[in-house]
C-alpha cells in the first residue's frame, strides 16, 4: 500500500473522505444493530427500518423532497441507469415494444451517455444537445428537440469535470410546459445531481425535477450507496425495475438494504444541508477563488475551462498551455488531482467534455481538474500552489513550443517536418 500521508488531496470530484460524524453514525449498524430492515417481527428489524426511514427523510430534506420519494440504489451509476432505462423499458412494455425519443447532453457523465447509447442499440432515438463554449446548453435547442414521442430529458445539474451548472430551473419549466401543452405528453425531467449536492442549493420542487440521481461518496458519505429521487403525484412516474427480487423500494429496486451505508448517506445529507445553511460552502468558494487568482498572477498562458459565473464553488479546471497534462500529473505527484473525470482518467484521449466546449486538442491535453472540499485548508492550497507554479515553470523551460510562442510565432501556421 502506497503512503498517502504527505499528499495534498484536491480531487473531491472523484470522491470525498467520509466525514467522521458519518462514520460514527454508521458504526452501530456494523456491530450490535445489525438487523435486516425487511425483518418485521422483532426489534432488530424494527430498529434497522427506523434508521432507514430517518435517512430517507434526511436525504429528502436536502433536496426539498419527502422521504417517500427516495429510492435507495448502489450509487449514481445505478440511479442514472434506473431513471433512463427504467423510463424507456416501461414505455416499451406499454406500447407494444415501440421505442421513443430521449434528449440528453454531449457533456453528460459516462453513466448517462453510455446508458443512452445502450438504448440506441435497442432502437431508441437519442438527441445529444451541444453546449456553448461556457459549457451550458442553449435552451432554444432543447425546445426545438422536443417531440411528441420524447419521454425523457436528462441533463446533469453540474458537470463533474468543469463544474459548470446548467440552467436547471429553466429546463424544468420547459419540460413541464411541453408535458402540459401535449407537445411531449409523456416527457419527464431527470438530472444527475451528484456533484451539485451539498455544494449548491438543490430544490426539486422549485426546479420541477421529476427524477434526480444522488451518490453518497461525492458528499462525504460512504461508497456503494446512492439514491434516486422519484417524484410522487400526478402525472405519475412509472419505471421498469432493472433488478428483480423481493419487490423492495416500491418495486423499483429489489435487494436487501445496506442499512449502515444508508445511515451514512442520511447523515452525510444532513451535514451537507448544514454546510449550505451555515455558509460553510462559501469558505470553500473563497479558497477556490484565491487559488485561481494566485495561478493567474504567477503563471501566464493559463485558461479556465467553462463558465466561472455558473460554476460549482469548489471546482477549477485549468489548461496550462504548452505543457502536456500527463507530464504535469507526474511533476505534481504530491497533489491528488486529475486530468479528467475519475471514470476516464486512464484514457490518453483528450476529455470529450472539453472537446464539446470547443477547446482545441492541444489545449485540452494540458488541462487539470482541481476539486476543493470541506476539509481543504489554506495551508494545503498554498503548498499546492508552490508545487504547481514551480513545476509548470520547469516544464515550460524545457518546452520549445512555449519558447516559440513567446517569440510571437503562430504555432498553428508551423509546418512540422516528418523526420
Coordinates of C-alpha atoms in Angstrom, one line a residue:
X1 CA 0.0 0.0 0.0
X2 CA 1.4 3.4 -1.1
X3 CA 2.0 6.1 1.5
X4 CA -0.5 8.9 1.2
X5 CA 0.3 10.8 4.4
X6 CA 2.0 13.7 2.6
X7 CA -0.4 14.0 -0.3
X8 CA -2.5 17.2 -0.7
X9 CA -6.0 16.0 -1.6
X10 CA -7.6 18.2 -4.3
X11 CA -9.7 15.5 -6.1
X12 CA -13.0 15.9 -4.3
X13 CA -15.0 15.5 -7.5
X14 CA -13.7 11.9 -7.8
X15 CA -14.6 11.1 -4.2
X16 CA -14.7 12.7 -0.8
X17 CA -13.5 11.4 2.5
X18 CA -16.1 10.1 4.9
X19 CA -16.9 12.7 7.5
X20 CA -16.1 11.4 11.0
X21 CA -19.7 12.1 12.0
X22 CA -20.8 9.9 9.2
X23 CA -18.5 7.0 10.3
X24 CA -19.8 7.4 13.9
X25 CA -23.4 7.2 12.7
X26 CA -22.7 4.0 10.7
X27 CA -20.7 2.1 13.3
X28 CA -23.7 0.8 15.4
X29 CA -25.2 -0.7 12.3
X30 CA -22.0 -2.6 11.6
X31 CA -21.9 -4.1 15.1
X32 CA -24.8 -4.6 17.5
X33 CA -27.6 -3.0 15.4
X34 CA -27.2 -5.5 12.5
X35 CA -30.8 -6.2 11.8
X36 CA -32.4 -6.6 8.3
X37 CA -34.8 -3.7 7.6
X38 CA -37.2 -6.2 6.0
X39 CA -37.5 -8.2 9.2
X40 CA -40.8 -7.0 10.6
X41 CA -41.2 -9.5 13.5
X42 CA -38.6 -8.3 16.0
X43 CA -36.7 -5.3 17.4
X44 CA -33.5 -5.9 15.3
X45 CA -35.5 -5.4 12.1
X46 CA -37.7 -2.5 13.6
X47 CA -34.6 -0.6 14.6
X48 CA -33.0 -1.1 11.2
X49 CA -36.2 0.1 9.4
X50 CA -36.4 3.2 11.7
X51 CA -32.8 4.1 10.7
X52 CA -33.6 3.6 7.0
X53 CA -36.7 5.8 7.2
X54 CA -34.8 8.5 9.1
X55 CA -32.2 8.5 6.4
X56 CA -34.9 8.8 3.7
X57 CA -36.1 11.9 5.4
X58 CA -32.6 13.4 5.7
X59 CA -31.8 12.9 2.0
X60 CA -35.3 14.2 1.1
X61 CA -34.8 17.3 3.2
X62 CA -31.6 18.1 1.4
X63 CA -33.4 18.5 -2.0
X64 CA -36.9 19.6 -0.7
X65 CA -38.5 16.3 -1.2
X66 CA -40.2 13.8 1.1
X67 CA -38.6 10.6 2.3
X68 CA -41.3 8.6 0.5
X69 CA -39.8 9.9 -2.8
X70 CA -36.3 8.5 -2.1
X71 CA -35.4 5.1 -3.7
X72 CA -32.1 3.5 -2.5
X73 CA -29.6 2.3 -5.1
X74 CA -25.9 1.3 -5.1
X75 CA -24.8 4.7 -6.3
X76 CA -25.2 7.3 -9.1
X77 CA -24.4 4.9 -12.0
X78 CA -27.3 2.7 -11.0
X79 CA -29.6 5.7 -10.3
X80 CA -28.9 7.1 -13.8
X81 CA -29.5 3.7 -15.4
X82 CA -32.7 3.1 -13.4
X83 CA -34.0 6.6 -14.4
X84 CA -33.1 6.3 -18.1
X85 CA -33.6 2.6 -18.9
X86 CA -36.5 2.3 -16.4
X87 CA -38.5 5.0 -18.2
X88 CA -37.6 3.6 -21.6
X89 CA -38.4 0.0 -20.8
X90 CA -41.7 0.9 -19.1
X91 CA -42.7 2.9 -22.3
X92 CA -41.8 -0.1 -24.5
X93 CA -43.7 -2.5 -22.4
X94 CA -46.9 -0.4 -22.6
X95 CA -46.5 0.5 -26.3
X96 CA -46.2 -3.0 -27.8
X97 CA -42.4 -2.8 -27.9
X98 CA -42.4 0.6 -29.6
X99 CA -39.4 2.8 -28.9
X100 CA -39.3 6.5 -28.4
X101 CA -37.0 9.5 -28.1
X102 CA -34.7 10.8 -25.3
X103 CA -32.8 14.1 -25.0
X104 CA -29.5 14.5 -23.2
X105 CA -26.3 16.5 -23.5
X106 CA -22.9 15.8 -25.1
X107 CA -21.1 16.6 -21.8
X108 CA -23.0 14.2 -19.6
X109 CA -21.2 11.7 -17.3
X110 CA -20.5 8.4 -19.0
X111 CA -23.2 6.7 -16.8
X112 CA -25.8 8.8 -18.7
X113 CA -24.1 8.8 -22.1
X114 CA -23.5 5.0 -22.2
X115 CA -27.0 4.2 -20.8
X116 CA -28.4 6.2 -23.7
X117 CA -26.1 4.6 -26.2
X118 CA -27.3 1.2 -24.9
X119 CA -30.9 2.2 -25.7
X120 CA -29.8 3.4 -29.1
X121 CA -28.8 -0.2 -29.9
X122 CA -32.3 -1.2 -29.0
X123 CA -33.8 1.2 -31.5
X124 CA -34.3 4.4 -29.3
X125 CA -33.6 7.8 -30.8
X126 CA -31.3 9.9 -28.7
X127 CA -30.7 13.6 -29.2
X128 CA -27.3 14.8 -27.7
X129 CA -27.6 18.6 -27.3
X130 CA -24.4 20.6 -27.9
X131 CA -23.1 23.2 -25.4
X132 CA -21.8 26.7 -25.8
X133 CA -18.2 27.5 -25.1
X134 CA -19.1 28.1 -21.5
X135 CA -20.4 24.5 -21.1
X136 CA -24.1 25.3 -20.9
X137 CA -26.8 24.2 -23.3
X138 CA -28.9 26.6 -25.4
X139 CA -32.5 26.4 -24.2
X140 CA -33.8 27.0 -27.7
X141 CA -32.0 23.8 -28.8
X142 CA -33.9 21.9 -26.1
X143 CA -37.2 23.4 -27.1
X144 CA -36.6 22.5 -30.8
X145 CA -35.6 18.9 -29.9
X146 CA -38.8 18.1 -28.0
X147 CA -41.1 15.7 -29.9
X148 CA -44.4 14.0 -29.3
X149 CA -42.6 10.7 -28.5
X150 CA -40.0 12.3 -26.3
X151 CA -40.2 10.5 -22.9
X152 CA -37.2 11.8 -21.1
X153 CA -34.9 14.8 -20.8
X154 CA -31.7 14.1 -18.8
X155 CA -29.4 17.0 -18.1
X156 CA -26.7 16.9 -15.5
X157 CA -27.1 19.5 -12.7
X158 CA -23.3 20.3 -12.6
X159 CA -20.6 18.8 -14.7
X160 CA -18.1 16.5 -13.0
X161 CA -15.1 17.8 -14.9
X162 CA -15.6 21.5 -15.4
X163 CA -18.1 22.2 -12.6
X164 CA -20.5 24.1 -14.9
X165 CA -24.0 24.4 -13.6
X166 CA -26.8 24.0 -16.2
X167 CA -29.9 26.3 -16.2
X168 CA -31.9 23.6 -14.4
X169 CA -34.9 25.6 -13.3
X170 CA -35.4 26.9 -16.9
X171 CA -35.0 23.3 -18.2
X172 CA -37.6 22.0 -15.7
X173 CA -40.0 24.7 -16.8
X174 CA -39.6 23.9 -20.5
X175 CA -40.2 20.2 -19.8
X176 CA -43.2 20.8 -17.6
X177 CA -44.8 23.1 -20.2
X178 CA -44.1 20.6 -23.0
X179 CA -45.9 17.9 -21.0
X180 CA -48.8 20.2 -20.1
X181 CA -49.3 21.5 -23.6
X182 CA -49.2 17.9 -25.0
X183 CA -46.2 18.8 -27.2
X184 CA -44.5 15.9 -25.4
X185 CA -47.3 14.5 -23.3
X186 CA -45.2 11.7 -21.6
X187 CA -41.9 13.6 -21.1
X188 CA -40.2 13.8 -17.6
X189 CA -37.1 15.6 -16.5
X190 CA -34.1 13.7 -14.9
X191 CA -30.9 15.3 -13.5
X192 CA -27.7 13.7 -12.4
X193 CA -27.0 15.9 -9.4
X194 CA -24.2 14.1 -7.6
X195 CA -21.7 16.9 -8.0
X196 CA -24.1 19.6 -7.0
X197 CA -25.5 18.2 -3.8
X198 CA -24.1 19.9 -0.7
X199 CA -22.3 22.5 -2.9
X200 CA -25.2 24.4 -4.2
X201 CA -28.9 24.5 -3.1
X202 CA -30.9 21.9 -4.9
X203 CA -34.7 22.2 -4.8
X204 CA -36.5 19.6 -6.9
X205 CA -39.9 21.3 -6.4
X206 CA -38.8 24.8 -7.5
X207 CA -36.8 23.4 -10.4
X208 CA -39.7 21.0 -11.4
X209 CA -37.3 18.0 -11.5
X210 CA -39.1 14.6 -11.8
X211 CA -36.1 12.3 -11.0
X212 CA -32.7 13.1 -9.5
X213 CA -29.6 10.9 -9.0
X214 CA -27.7 11.0 -5.7
X215 CA -24.4 9.5 -4.6
X216 CA -23.0 9.1 -1.1
X217 CA -19.3 9.3 -1.7
X218 CA -19.5 12.6 -3.5
X219 CA -20.7 14.3 -0.4
X220 CA -18.7 12.9 2.5
X221 CA -20.7 9.7 2.8
X222 CA -19.7 6.0 2.1
X223 CA -19.1 4.5 -1.3
X224 CA -21.6 1.9 -2.7
X225 CA -24.8 3.8 -1.7
X226 CA -26.9 6.2 -3.6
X227 CA -30.5 7.1 -4.3
X228 CA -32.9 8.1 -7.0
X229 CA -35.5 10.8 -6.2
X230 CA -38.7 9.8 -8.0
X231 CA -41.4 12.5 -7.8
X232 CA -44.8 11.4 -6.4
X233 CA -48.1 12.8 -7.6
X234 CA -49.6 13.4 -11.0
X235 CA -48.5 12.6 -13.6
X236 CA -47.1 9.5 -12.0
X237 CA -43.6 8.5 -12.8
X238 CA -43.5 4.8 -13.8
X239 CA -40.2 2.9 -14.0
X240 CA -39.5 -0.7 -15.1
X241 CA -37.2 -2.3 -12.5
X242 CA -33.7 -3.2 -13.6
X243 CA -33.2 -5.6 -10.6
X244 CA -36.0 -8.1 -9.8
X245 CA -36.3 -9.9 -6.5
X246 CA -38.3 -9.2 -3.3
X247 CA -40.1 -6.0 -4.5
X248 CA -38.1 -3.7 -2.3
X249 CA -38.2 0.1 -2.8
X250 CA -41.8 0.2 -4.1
X251 CA -40.9 -2.5 -6.7
X252 CA -38.3 -0.2 -8.3
X253 CA -35.1 -1.8 -6.8
X254 CA -35.0 -5.1 -5.2
X255 CA -32.3 -6.2 -2.8
X256 CA -31.6 -6.3 1.0
X257 CA -30.9 -2.8 2.1
X258 CA -27.4 -2.0 3.3
X259 CA -28.5 -0.3 6.5
X260 CA -25.1 1.0 7.6
X261 CA -24.5 2.7 4.2
X262 CA -28.0 4.2 4.1
X263 CA -27.5 5.6 7.6
X264 CA -24.2 7.1 6.4
X265 CA -25.8 8.7 3.3
X266 CA -28.5 10.1 5.5
X267 CA -26.0 11.7 7.9
X268 CA -24.0 13.0 5.0
X269 CA -27.1 14.7 3.6
X270 CA -27.8 16.2 7.0
X271 CA -24.3 17.6 7.2
X272 CA -24.4 18.9 3.6
X273 CA -27.6 20.8 4.3
X274 CA -25.9 22.3 7.4
X275 CA -22.9 23.4 5.2
X276 CA -25.3 25.3 2.9
X277 CA -27.4 26.8 5.6
X278 CA -24.5 28.0 7.8
X279 CA -22.4 29.3 4.9
X280 CA -19.5 26.8 5.2
X281 CA -19.6 26.3 1.4
X282 CA -18.8 29.9 0.9
X283 CA -15.4 29.4 2.6
X284 CA -14.7 26.7 0.0
X285 CA -15.6 29.2 -2.8
X286 CA -13.3 31.9 -1.3
X287 CA -10.4 29.4 -1.1
X288 CA -11.1 28.3 -4.7
X289 CA -11.2 31.9 -6.0
X290 CA -7.9 32.6 -4.1
X291 CA -6.3 29.6 -5.7
X292 CA -7.3 30.7 -9.2
X293 CA -6.1 34.3 -8.7
X294 CA -2.8 33.0 -7.5
X295 CA -2.4 30.8 -10.5
X296 CA -3.2 33.7 -12.8
X297 CA -0.8 36.1 -11.0
X298 CA 2.1 33.7 -11.1
X299 CA 1.7 32.0 -14.5
X300 CA 0.9 33.1 -18.0
X301 CA -1.0 31.2 -20.7
X302 CA -3.5 29.6 -18.2
X303 CA -7.1 29.3 -19.1
X304 CA -10.2 28.3 -17.1
X305 CA -12.5 25.8 -18.9
X306 CA -16.2 26.6 -18.7
X307 CA -18.2 29.3 -17.1
X308 CA -16.8 30.9 -14.0
X309 CA -20.2 32.6 -13.2
X310 CA -22.2 29.4 -13.4
X311 CA -19.8 27.0 -11.6
X312 CA -19.6 24.8 -8.5
X313 CA -17.9 26.7 -5.7
X314 CA -15.1 24.1 -5.3
X315 CA -14.1 23.5 -8.9
X316 CA -11.2 24.6 -11.1
X317 CA -10.5 23.1 -14.5
X318 CA -7.4 24.8 -15.8
X319 CA -5.5 24.5 -19.0
X320 CA -1.7 25.1 -18.7
X321 CA -0.8 25.8 -22.3
X322 CA 2.3 24.3 -23.9
X323 CA 2.7 21.6 -21.2
X324 CA 1.3 18.1 -21.6
X325 CA -1.2 17.1 -19.0
X326 CA 0.4 13.8 -18.3
X327 CA 3.7 15.5 -17.7
X328 CA 2.0 17.9 -15.3
X329 CA 0.5 15.0 -13.4
X330 CA 3.9 13.3 -13.0
X331 CA 5.5 16.6 -12.0
X332 CA 2.9 17.5 -9.3
X333 CA 2.5 13.9 -7.9
X334 CA 2.4 15.3 -4.4
X335 CA -1.0 16.7 -5.2
X336 CA -4.0 14.3 -5.7
X337 CA -5.9 15.8 -8.6
X338 CA -6.9 14.6 -12.1
X339 CA -6.6 15.2 -15.8
X340 CA -10.2 14.4 -16.4
X341 CA -13.1 12.6 -14.6
X342 CA -12.1 9.7 -12.4
X343 CA -14.1 7.3 -14.7
X344 CA -12.0 8.3 -17.8
X345 CA -8.6 9.2 -16.2
X346 CA -6.9 6.1 -17.7
X347 CA -7.6 7.3 -21.2
X348 CA -5.0 9.1 -23.2
X349 CA -7.7 10.8 -25.3
X350 CA -8.5 14.4 -24.6
X351 CA -11.6 15.0 -22.5
X352 CA -14.8 14.7 -24.5
X353 CA -16.2 17.4 -22.2
X354 CA -13.6 19.9 -23.2
X355 CA -13.8 19.0 -26.8
X356 CA -17.6 19.6 -26.7
X357 CA -16.8 23.1 -25.4
X358 CA -14.7 23.7 -28.5
X359 CA -11.3 23.6 -26.7
X360 CA -8.7 22.5 -29.2
X361 CA -7.0 19.1 -28.8
X362 CA -3.6 20.6 -27.8
X363 CA -5.1 22.8 -25.1
X364 CA -7.4 20.0 -23.9
X365 CA -4.4 17.8 -23.3
X366 CA -2.9 20.4 -20.9
X367 CA -6.0 20.5 -18.6
X368 CA -6.0 19.6 -14.9
X369 CA -9.1 19.4 -12.6
X370 CA -8.8 20.6 -9.0
X371 CA -11.6 19.8 -6.6
X372 CA -11.5 21.5 -3.2
X373 CA -13.5 20.2 -0.3
X374 CA -14.9 20.5 3.2
X375 CA -11.5 19.6 4.8
X376 CA -9.2 21.6 2.4
X377 CA -7.1 24.2 4.2
X378 CA -5.5 27.4 3.0
X379 CA -2.1 25.9 4.0
X380 CA -2.7 23.0 1.7
X381 CA -3.7 25.3 -1.1
X382 CA -0.6 27.4 -0.6
X383 CA 1.6 24.3 -0.6
X384 CA -0.2 23.1 -3.8
X385 CA 0.3 26.4 -5.5
X386 CA 4.0 26.4 -4.7
X387 CA 4.3 23.0 -6.3
X388 CA 2.2 23.8 -9.4
X389 CA 3.9 27.1 -10.2
X390 CA 7.4 25.7 -9.7
X391 CA 6.8 22.6 -11.8
X392 CA 4.9 24.4 -14.7
X393 CA 7.7 26.8 -15.0
X394 CA 10.3 24.0 -15.1
X395 CA 8.3 22.1 -17.8
X396 CA 7.9 25.2 -19.9
X397 CA 11.6 25.9 -19.6
X398 CA 12.0 22.6 -21.5
X399 CA 9.3 23.2 -24.0
X400 CA 10.3 24.5 -27.4
X401 CA 6.6 25.2 -28.1
X402 CA 6.4 27.7 -25.2
X403 CA 9.6 29.4 -26.3
X404 CA 8.3 29.7 -29.9
X405 CA 5.0 31.1 -28.6
X406 CA 6.8 33.7 -26.5
X407 CA 8.8 34.7 -29.6
X408 CA 5.4 35.5 -31.3
X409 CA 5.4 32.5 -33.6
X410 CA 1.9 31.3 -34.5
X411 CA 2.2 27.6 -33.9
X412 CA -0.8 26.8 -36.0
X413 CA 1.0 28.1 -39.1
X414 CA 4.2 26.0 -38.5
X415 CA 4.7 23.1 -40.9
X416 CA 6.5 20.4 -39.0
X417 CA 9.0 18.1 -40.7
X418 CA 8.3 14.3 -40.6
X419 CA 11.9 13.5 -39.9

